[in-house]
mmCIF file with all atom_site columns, C-alpha atoms and ligand atoms in Angstrom:
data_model
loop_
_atom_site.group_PDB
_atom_site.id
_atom_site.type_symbol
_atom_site.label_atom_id
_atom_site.label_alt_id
_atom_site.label_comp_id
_atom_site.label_asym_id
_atom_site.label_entity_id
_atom_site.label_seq_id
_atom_site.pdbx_PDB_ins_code
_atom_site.Cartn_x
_atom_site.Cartn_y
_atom_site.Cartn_z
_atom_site.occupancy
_atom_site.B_iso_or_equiv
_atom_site.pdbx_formal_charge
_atom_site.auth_seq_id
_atom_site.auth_comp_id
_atom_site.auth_asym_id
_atom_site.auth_atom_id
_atom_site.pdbx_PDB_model_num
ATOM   1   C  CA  . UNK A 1 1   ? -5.029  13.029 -11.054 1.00 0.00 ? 139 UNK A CA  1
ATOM   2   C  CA  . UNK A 1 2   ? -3.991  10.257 -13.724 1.00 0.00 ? 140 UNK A CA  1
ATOM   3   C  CA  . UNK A 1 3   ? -1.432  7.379  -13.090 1.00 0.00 ? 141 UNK A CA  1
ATOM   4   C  CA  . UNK A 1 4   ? 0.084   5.395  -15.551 1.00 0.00 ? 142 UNK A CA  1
ATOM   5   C  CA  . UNK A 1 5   ? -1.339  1.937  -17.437 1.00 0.00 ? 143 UNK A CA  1
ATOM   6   C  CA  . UNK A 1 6   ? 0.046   1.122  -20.839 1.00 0.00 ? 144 UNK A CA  1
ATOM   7   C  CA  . UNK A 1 7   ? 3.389   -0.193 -19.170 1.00 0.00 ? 145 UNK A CA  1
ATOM   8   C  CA  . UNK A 1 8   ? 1.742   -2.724 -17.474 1.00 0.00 ? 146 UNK A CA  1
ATOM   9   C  CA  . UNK A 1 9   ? 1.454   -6.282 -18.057 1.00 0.00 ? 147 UNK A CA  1
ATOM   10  C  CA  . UNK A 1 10  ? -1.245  -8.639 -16.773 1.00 0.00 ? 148 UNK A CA  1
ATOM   11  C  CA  . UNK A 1 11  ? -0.741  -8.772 -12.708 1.00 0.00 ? 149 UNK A CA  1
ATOM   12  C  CA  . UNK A 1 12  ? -0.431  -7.355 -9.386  1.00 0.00 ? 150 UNK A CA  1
ATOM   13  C  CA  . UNK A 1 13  ? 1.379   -4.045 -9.569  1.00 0.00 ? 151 UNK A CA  1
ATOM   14  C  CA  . UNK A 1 14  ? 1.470   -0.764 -7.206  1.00 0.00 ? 152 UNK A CA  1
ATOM   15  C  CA  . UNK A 1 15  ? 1.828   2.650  -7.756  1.00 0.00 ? 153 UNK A CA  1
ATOM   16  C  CA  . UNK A 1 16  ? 2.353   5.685  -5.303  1.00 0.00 ? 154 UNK A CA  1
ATOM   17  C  CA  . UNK A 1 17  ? 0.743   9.361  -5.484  1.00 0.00 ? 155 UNK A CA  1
ATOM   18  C  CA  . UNK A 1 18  ? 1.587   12.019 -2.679  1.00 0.00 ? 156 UNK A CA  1
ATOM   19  C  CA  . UNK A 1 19  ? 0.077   15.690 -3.947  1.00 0.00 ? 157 UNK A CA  1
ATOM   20  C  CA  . UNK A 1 20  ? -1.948  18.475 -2.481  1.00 0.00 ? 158 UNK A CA  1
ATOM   21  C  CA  . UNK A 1 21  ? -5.332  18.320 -2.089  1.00 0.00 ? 159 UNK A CA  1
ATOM   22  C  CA  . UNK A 1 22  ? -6.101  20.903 -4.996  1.00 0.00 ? 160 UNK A CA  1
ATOM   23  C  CA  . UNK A 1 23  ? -4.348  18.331 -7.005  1.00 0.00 ? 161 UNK A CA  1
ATOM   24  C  CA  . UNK A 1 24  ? -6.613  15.451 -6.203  1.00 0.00 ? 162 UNK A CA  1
ATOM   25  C  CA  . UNK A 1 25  ? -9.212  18.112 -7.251  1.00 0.00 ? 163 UNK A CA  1
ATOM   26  C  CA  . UNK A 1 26  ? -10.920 18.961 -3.821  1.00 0.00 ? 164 UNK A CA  1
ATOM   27  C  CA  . UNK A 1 27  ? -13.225 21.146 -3.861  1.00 0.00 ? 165 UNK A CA  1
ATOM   28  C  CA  . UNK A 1 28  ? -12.172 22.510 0.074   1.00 0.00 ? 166 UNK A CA  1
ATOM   29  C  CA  . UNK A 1 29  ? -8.008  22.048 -0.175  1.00 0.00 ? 167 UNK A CA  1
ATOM   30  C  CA  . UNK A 1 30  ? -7.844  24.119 3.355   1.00 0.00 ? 168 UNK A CA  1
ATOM   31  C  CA  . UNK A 1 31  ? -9.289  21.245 5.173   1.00 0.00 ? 169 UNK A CA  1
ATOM   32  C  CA  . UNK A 1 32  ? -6.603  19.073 4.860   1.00 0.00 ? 170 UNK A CA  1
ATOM   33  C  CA  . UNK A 1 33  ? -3.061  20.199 6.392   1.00 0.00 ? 171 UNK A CA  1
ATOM   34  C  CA  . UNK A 1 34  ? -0.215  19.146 4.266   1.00 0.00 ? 172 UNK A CA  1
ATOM   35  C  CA  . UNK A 1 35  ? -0.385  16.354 1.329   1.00 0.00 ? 173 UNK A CA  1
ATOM   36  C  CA  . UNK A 1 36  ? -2.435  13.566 0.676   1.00 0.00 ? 174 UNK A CA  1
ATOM   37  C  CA  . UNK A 1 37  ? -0.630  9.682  0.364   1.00 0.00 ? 175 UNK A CA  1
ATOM   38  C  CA  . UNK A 1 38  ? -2.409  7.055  -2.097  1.00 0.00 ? 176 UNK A CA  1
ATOM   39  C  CA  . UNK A 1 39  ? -1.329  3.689  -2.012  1.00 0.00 ? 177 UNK A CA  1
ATOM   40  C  CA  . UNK A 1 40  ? -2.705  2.218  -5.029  1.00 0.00 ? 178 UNK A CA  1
ATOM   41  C  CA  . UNK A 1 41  ? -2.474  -2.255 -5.572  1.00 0.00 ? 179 UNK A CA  1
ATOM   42  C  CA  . UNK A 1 42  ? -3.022  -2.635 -8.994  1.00 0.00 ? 180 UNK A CA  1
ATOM   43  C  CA  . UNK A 1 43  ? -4.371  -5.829 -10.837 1.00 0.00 ? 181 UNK A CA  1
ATOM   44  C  CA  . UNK A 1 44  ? -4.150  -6.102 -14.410 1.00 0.00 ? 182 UNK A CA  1
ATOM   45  C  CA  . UNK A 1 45  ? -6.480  -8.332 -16.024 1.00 0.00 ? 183 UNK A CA  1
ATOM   46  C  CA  . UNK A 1 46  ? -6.217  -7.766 -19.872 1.00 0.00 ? 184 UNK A CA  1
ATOM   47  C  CA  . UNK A 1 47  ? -7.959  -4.597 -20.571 1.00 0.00 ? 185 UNK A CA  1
ATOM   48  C  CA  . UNK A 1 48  ? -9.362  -4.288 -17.184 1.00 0.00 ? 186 UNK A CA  1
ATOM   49  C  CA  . UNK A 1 49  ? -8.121  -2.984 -13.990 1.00 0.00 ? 187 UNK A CA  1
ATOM   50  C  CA  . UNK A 1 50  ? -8.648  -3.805 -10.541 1.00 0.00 ? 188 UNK A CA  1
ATOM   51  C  CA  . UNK A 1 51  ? -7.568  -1.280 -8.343  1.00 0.00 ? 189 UNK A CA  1
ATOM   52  C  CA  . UNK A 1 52  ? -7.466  -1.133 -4.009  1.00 0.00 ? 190 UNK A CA  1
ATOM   53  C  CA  . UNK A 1 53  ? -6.698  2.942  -3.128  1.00 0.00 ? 191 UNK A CA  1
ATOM   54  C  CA  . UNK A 1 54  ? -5.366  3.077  0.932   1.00 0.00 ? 192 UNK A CA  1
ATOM   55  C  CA  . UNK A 1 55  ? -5.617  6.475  1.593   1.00 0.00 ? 193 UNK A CA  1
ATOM   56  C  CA  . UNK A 1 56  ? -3.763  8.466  4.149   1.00 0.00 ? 194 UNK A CA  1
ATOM   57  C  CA  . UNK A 1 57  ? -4.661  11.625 4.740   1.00 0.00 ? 195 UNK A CA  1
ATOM   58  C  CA  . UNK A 1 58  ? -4.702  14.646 7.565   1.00 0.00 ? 196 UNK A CA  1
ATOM   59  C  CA  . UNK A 1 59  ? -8.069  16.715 7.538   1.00 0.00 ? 197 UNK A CA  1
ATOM   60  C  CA  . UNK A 1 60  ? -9.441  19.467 9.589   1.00 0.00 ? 198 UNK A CA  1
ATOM   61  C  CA  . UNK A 1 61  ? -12.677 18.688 11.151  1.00 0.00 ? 199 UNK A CA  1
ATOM   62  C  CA  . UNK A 1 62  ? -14.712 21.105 13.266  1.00 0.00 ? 200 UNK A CA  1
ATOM   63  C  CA  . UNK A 1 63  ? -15.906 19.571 16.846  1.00 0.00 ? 201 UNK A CA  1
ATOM   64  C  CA  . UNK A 1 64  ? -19.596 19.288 16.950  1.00 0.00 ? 202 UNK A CA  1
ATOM   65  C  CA  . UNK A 1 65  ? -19.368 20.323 20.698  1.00 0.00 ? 203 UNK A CA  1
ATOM   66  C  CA  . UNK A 1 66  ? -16.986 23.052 21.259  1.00 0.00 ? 204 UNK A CA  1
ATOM   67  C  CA  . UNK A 1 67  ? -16.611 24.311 17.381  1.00 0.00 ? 205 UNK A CA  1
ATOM   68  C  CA  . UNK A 1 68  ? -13.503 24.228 17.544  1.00 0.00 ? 206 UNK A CA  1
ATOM   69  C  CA  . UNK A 1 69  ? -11.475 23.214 14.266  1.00 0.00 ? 207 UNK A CA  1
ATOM   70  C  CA  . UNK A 1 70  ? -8.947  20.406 14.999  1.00 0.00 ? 208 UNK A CA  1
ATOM   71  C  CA  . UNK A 1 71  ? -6.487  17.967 12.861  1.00 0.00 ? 209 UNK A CA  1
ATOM   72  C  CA  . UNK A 1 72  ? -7.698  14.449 12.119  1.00 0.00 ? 210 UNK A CA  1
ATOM   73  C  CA  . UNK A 1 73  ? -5.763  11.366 10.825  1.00 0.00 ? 211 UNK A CA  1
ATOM   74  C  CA  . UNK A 1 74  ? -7.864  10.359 8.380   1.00 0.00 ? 212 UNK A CA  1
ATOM   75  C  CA  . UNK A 1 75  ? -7.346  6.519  6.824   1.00 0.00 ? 213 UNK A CA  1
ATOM   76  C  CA  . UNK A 1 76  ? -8.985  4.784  4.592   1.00 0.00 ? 214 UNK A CA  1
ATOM   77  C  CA  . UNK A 1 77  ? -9.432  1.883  1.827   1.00 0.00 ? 215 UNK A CA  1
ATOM   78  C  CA  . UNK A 1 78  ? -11.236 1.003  -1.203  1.00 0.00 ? 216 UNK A CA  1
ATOM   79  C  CA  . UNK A 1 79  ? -11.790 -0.575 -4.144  1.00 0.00 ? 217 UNK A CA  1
ATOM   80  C  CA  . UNK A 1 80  ? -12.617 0.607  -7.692  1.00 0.00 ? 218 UNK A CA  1
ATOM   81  C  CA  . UNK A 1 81  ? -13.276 -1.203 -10.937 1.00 0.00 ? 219 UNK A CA  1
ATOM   82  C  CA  . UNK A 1 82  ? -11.601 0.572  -14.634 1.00 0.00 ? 220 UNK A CA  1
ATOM   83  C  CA  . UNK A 1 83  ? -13.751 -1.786 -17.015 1.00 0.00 ? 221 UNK A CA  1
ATOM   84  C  CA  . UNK A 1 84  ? -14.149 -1.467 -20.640 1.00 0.00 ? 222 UNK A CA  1
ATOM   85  C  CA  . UNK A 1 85  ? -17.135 -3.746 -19.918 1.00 0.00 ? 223 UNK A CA  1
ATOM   86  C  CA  . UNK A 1 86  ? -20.018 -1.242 -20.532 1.00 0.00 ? 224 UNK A CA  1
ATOM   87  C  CA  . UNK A 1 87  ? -22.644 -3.512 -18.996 1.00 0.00 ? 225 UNK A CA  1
ATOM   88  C  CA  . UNK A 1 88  ? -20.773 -3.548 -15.547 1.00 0.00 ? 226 UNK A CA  1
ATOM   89  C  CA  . UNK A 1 89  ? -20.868 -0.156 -15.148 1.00 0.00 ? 227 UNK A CA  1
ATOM   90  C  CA  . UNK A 1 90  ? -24.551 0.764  -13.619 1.00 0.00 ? 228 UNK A CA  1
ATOM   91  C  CA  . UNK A 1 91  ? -25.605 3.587  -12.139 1.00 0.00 ? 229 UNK A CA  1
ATOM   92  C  CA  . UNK A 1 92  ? -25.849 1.943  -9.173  1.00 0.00 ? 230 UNK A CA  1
ATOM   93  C  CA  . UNK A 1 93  ? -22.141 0.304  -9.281  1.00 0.00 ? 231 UNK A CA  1
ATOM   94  C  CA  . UNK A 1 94  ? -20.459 3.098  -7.297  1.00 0.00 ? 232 UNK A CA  1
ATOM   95  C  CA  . UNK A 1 95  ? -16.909 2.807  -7.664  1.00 0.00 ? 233 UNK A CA  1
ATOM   96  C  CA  . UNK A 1 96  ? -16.779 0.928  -11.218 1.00 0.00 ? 234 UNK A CA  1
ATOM   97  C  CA  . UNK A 1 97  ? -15.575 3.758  -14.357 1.00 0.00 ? 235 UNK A CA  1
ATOM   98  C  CA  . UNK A 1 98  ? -15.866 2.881  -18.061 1.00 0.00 ? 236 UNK A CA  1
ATOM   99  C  CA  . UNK A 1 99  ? -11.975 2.914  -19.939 1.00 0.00 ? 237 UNK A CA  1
ATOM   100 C  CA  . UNK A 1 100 ? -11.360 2.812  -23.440 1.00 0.00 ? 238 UNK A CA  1
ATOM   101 C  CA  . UNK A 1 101 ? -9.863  -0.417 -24.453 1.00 0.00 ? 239 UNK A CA  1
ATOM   102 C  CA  . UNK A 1 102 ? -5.696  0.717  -24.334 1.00 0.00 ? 240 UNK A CA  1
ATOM   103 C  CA  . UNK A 1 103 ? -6.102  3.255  -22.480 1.00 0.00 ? 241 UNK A CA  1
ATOM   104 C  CA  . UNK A 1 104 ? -3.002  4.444  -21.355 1.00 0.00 ? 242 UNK A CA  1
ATOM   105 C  CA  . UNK A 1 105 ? -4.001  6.031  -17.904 1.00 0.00 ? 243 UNK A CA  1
ATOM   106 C  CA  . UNK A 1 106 ? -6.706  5.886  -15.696 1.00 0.00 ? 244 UNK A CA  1
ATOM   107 C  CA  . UNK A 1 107 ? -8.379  8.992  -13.808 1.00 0.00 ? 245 UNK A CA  1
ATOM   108 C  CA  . UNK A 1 108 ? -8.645  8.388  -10.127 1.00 0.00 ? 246 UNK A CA  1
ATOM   109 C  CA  . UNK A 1 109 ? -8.971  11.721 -8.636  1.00 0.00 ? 247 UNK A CA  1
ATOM   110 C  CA  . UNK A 1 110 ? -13.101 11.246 -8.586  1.00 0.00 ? 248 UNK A CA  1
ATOM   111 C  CA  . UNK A 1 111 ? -12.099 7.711  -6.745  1.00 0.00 ? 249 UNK A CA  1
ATOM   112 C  CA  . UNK A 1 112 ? -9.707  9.441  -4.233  1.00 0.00 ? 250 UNK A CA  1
ATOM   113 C  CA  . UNK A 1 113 ? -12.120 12.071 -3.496  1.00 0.00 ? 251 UNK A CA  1
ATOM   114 C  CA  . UNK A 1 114 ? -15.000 9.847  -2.720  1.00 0.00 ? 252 UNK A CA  1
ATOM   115 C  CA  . UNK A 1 115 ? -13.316 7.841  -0.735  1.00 0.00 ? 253 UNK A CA  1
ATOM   116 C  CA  . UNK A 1 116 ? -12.444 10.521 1.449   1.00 0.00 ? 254 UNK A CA  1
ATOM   117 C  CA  . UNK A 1 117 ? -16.346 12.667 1.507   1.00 0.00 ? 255 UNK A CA  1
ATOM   118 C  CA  . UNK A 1 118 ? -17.828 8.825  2.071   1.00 0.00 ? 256 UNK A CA  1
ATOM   119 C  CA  . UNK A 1 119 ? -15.620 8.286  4.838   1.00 0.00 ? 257 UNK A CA  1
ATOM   120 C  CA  . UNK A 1 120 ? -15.689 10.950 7.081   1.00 0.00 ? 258 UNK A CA  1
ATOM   121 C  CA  . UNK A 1 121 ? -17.214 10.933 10.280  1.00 0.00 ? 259 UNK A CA  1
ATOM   122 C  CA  . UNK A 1 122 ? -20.805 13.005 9.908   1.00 0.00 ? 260 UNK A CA  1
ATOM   123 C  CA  . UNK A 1 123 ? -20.470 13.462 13.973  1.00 0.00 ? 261 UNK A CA  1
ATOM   124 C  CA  . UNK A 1 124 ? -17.195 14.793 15.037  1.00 0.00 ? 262 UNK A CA  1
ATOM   125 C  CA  . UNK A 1 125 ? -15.698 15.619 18.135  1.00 0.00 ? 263 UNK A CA  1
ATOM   126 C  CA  . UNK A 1 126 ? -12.566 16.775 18.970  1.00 0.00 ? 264 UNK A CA  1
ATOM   127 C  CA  . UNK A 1 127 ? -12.031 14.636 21.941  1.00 0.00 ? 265 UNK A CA  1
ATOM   128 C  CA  . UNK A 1 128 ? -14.128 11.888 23.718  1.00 0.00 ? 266 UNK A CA  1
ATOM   129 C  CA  . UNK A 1 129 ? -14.046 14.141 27.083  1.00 0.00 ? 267 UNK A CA  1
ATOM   130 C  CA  . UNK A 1 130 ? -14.810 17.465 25.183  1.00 0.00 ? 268 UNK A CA  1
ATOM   131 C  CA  . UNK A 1 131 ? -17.163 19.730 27.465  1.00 0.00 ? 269 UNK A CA  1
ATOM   132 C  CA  . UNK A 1 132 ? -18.335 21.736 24.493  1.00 0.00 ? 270 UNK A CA  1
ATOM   133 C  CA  . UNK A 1 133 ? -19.704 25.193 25.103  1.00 0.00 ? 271 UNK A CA  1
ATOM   134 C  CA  . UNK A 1 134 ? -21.721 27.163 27.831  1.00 0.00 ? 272 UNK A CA  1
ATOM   135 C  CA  . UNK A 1 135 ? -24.947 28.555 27.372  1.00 0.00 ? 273 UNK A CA  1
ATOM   136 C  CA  . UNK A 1 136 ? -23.090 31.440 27.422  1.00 0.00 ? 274 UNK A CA  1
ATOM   137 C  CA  . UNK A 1 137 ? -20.913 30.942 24.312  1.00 0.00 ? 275 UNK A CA  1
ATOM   138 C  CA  . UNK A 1 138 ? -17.205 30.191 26.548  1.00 0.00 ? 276 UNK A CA  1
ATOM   139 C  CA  . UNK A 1 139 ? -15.538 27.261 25.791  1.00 0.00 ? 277 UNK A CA  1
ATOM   140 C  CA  . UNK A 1 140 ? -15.724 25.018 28.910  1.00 0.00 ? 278 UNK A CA  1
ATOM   141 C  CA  . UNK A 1 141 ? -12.136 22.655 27.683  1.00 0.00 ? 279 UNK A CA  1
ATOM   142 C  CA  . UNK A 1 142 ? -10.800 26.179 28.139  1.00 0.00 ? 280 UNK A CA  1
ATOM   143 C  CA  . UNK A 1 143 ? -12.134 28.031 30.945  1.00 0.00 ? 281 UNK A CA  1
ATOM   144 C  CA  . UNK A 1 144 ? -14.698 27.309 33.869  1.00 0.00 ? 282 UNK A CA  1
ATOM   145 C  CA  . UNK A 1 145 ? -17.842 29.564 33.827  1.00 0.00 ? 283 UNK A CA  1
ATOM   146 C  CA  . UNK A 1 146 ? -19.784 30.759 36.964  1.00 0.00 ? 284 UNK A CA  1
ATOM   147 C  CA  . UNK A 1 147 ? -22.874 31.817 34.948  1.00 0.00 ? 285 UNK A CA  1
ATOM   148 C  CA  . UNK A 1 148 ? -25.120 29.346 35.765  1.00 0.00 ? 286 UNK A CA  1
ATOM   149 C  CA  . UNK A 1 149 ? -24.879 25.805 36.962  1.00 0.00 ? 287 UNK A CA  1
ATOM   150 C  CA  . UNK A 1 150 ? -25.274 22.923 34.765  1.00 0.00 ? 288 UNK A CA  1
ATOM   151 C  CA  . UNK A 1 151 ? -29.505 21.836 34.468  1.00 0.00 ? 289 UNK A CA  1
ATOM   152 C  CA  . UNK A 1 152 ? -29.894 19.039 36.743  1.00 0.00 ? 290 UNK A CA  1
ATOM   153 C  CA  . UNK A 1 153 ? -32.439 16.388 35.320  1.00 0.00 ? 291 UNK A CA  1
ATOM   154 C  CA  . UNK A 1 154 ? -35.828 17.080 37.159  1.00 0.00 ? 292 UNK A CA  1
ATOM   155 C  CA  . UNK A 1 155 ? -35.869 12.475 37.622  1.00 0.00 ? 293 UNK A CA  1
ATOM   156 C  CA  . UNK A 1 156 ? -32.506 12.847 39.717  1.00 0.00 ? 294 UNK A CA  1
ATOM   157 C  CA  . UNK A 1 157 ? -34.227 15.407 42.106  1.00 0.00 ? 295 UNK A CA  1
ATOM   158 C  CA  . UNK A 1 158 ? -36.904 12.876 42.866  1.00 0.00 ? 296 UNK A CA  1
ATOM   159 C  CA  . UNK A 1 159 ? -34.704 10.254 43.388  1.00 0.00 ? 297 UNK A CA  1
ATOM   160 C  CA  . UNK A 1 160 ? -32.861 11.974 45.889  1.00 0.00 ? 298 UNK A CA  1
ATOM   161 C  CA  . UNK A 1 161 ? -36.060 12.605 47.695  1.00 0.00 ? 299 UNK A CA  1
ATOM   162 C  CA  . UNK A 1 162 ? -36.541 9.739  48.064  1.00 0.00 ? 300 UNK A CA  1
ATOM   163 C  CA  . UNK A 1 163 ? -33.336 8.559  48.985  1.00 0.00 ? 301 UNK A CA  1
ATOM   164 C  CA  . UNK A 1 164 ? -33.697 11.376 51.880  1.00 0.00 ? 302 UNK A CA  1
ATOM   165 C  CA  . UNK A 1 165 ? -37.287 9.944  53.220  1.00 0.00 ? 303 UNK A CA  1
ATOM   166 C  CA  . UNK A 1 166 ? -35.531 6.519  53.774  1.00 0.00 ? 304 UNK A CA  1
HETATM 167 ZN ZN1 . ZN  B 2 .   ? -14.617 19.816 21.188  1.00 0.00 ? 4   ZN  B ZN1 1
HETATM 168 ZN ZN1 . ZN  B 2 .   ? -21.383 30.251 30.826  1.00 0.00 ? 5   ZN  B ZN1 1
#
């Protein structure tokens, strides 16, 4: 995914991208339901280019309690450096890429992509109140289940033995 540079002059500038996720180069396209928006600021300064990526996005993301798969807003922002200054870019300077000098577009699929695996939540859940599953394998947001009651914490039986001797 390229975008245009060698119309620009020194300055602030933006740009626009709305593809599919195979065209941003994702590896899993079928996690994301429908296409992917990139806001992209631009700042020109001579041969360098400072750019700020707002991405909008919605993903599927499977619920760590219940399993089931569910659709996620996803937004998020960053910043990238497209330097023809070799010494900036370390291996340790995440979002900084090496340009030629008049290079006439920039590559910021890798950007847009790690914005988006860096950003997402490692724990998911579909909802706050989610109930997860039983023992038993049912769905409990779905359907009660009689098969056993719930464990209840050995420290809340002794309390309310004691409560009971008072
Ligand atoms: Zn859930
Ligand atoms: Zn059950």
């Amino acid at each position: 995914m390229k975008i245009q540079v060698s119309h620009l002059t020194d300055g602030l500038h933006s740009d626009h991208l709305l593809d599919s996720a195979s065209a941003f180069g994702f590896e899993n396209p079928d996690d994301f339901a429908g296409k992917i928006k990139v806001d992209i600021t631009i700042d020109k300064r001579r041969s360098d280019f400072y750019l700020k990526f707002a991405v909008m996005a919605k993903v599927f993301l499977v619920c760590d309690r219940c399993l089931e798969r569910f659709e996620s807003l996803f937004e998020d922002e960053a910043r990238a450096l497209y330097t023809t200054n070799e010494k900036l870019v370390t291996d340790d300077s995440g979002s900084t890429y090496l340009i030629q000098e008049g290079q006439r577009e920039l590559e910021v699929g890798t950007e847009v992509r790690e914005i988006v695996v860096l950003a997402l939540p490692i724990k998911t859940v579909c909802s706050e109140n989610c109930k997860g599953l039983c023992k038993c394998g049912r769905n409990l947001n779905k359907e009660a289940c009689t098969c056993e009651e719930p464990d209840i914490d050995p420290r809340w039986e002794t309390l309310k033995k004691l409560k009971n001797t008072n």
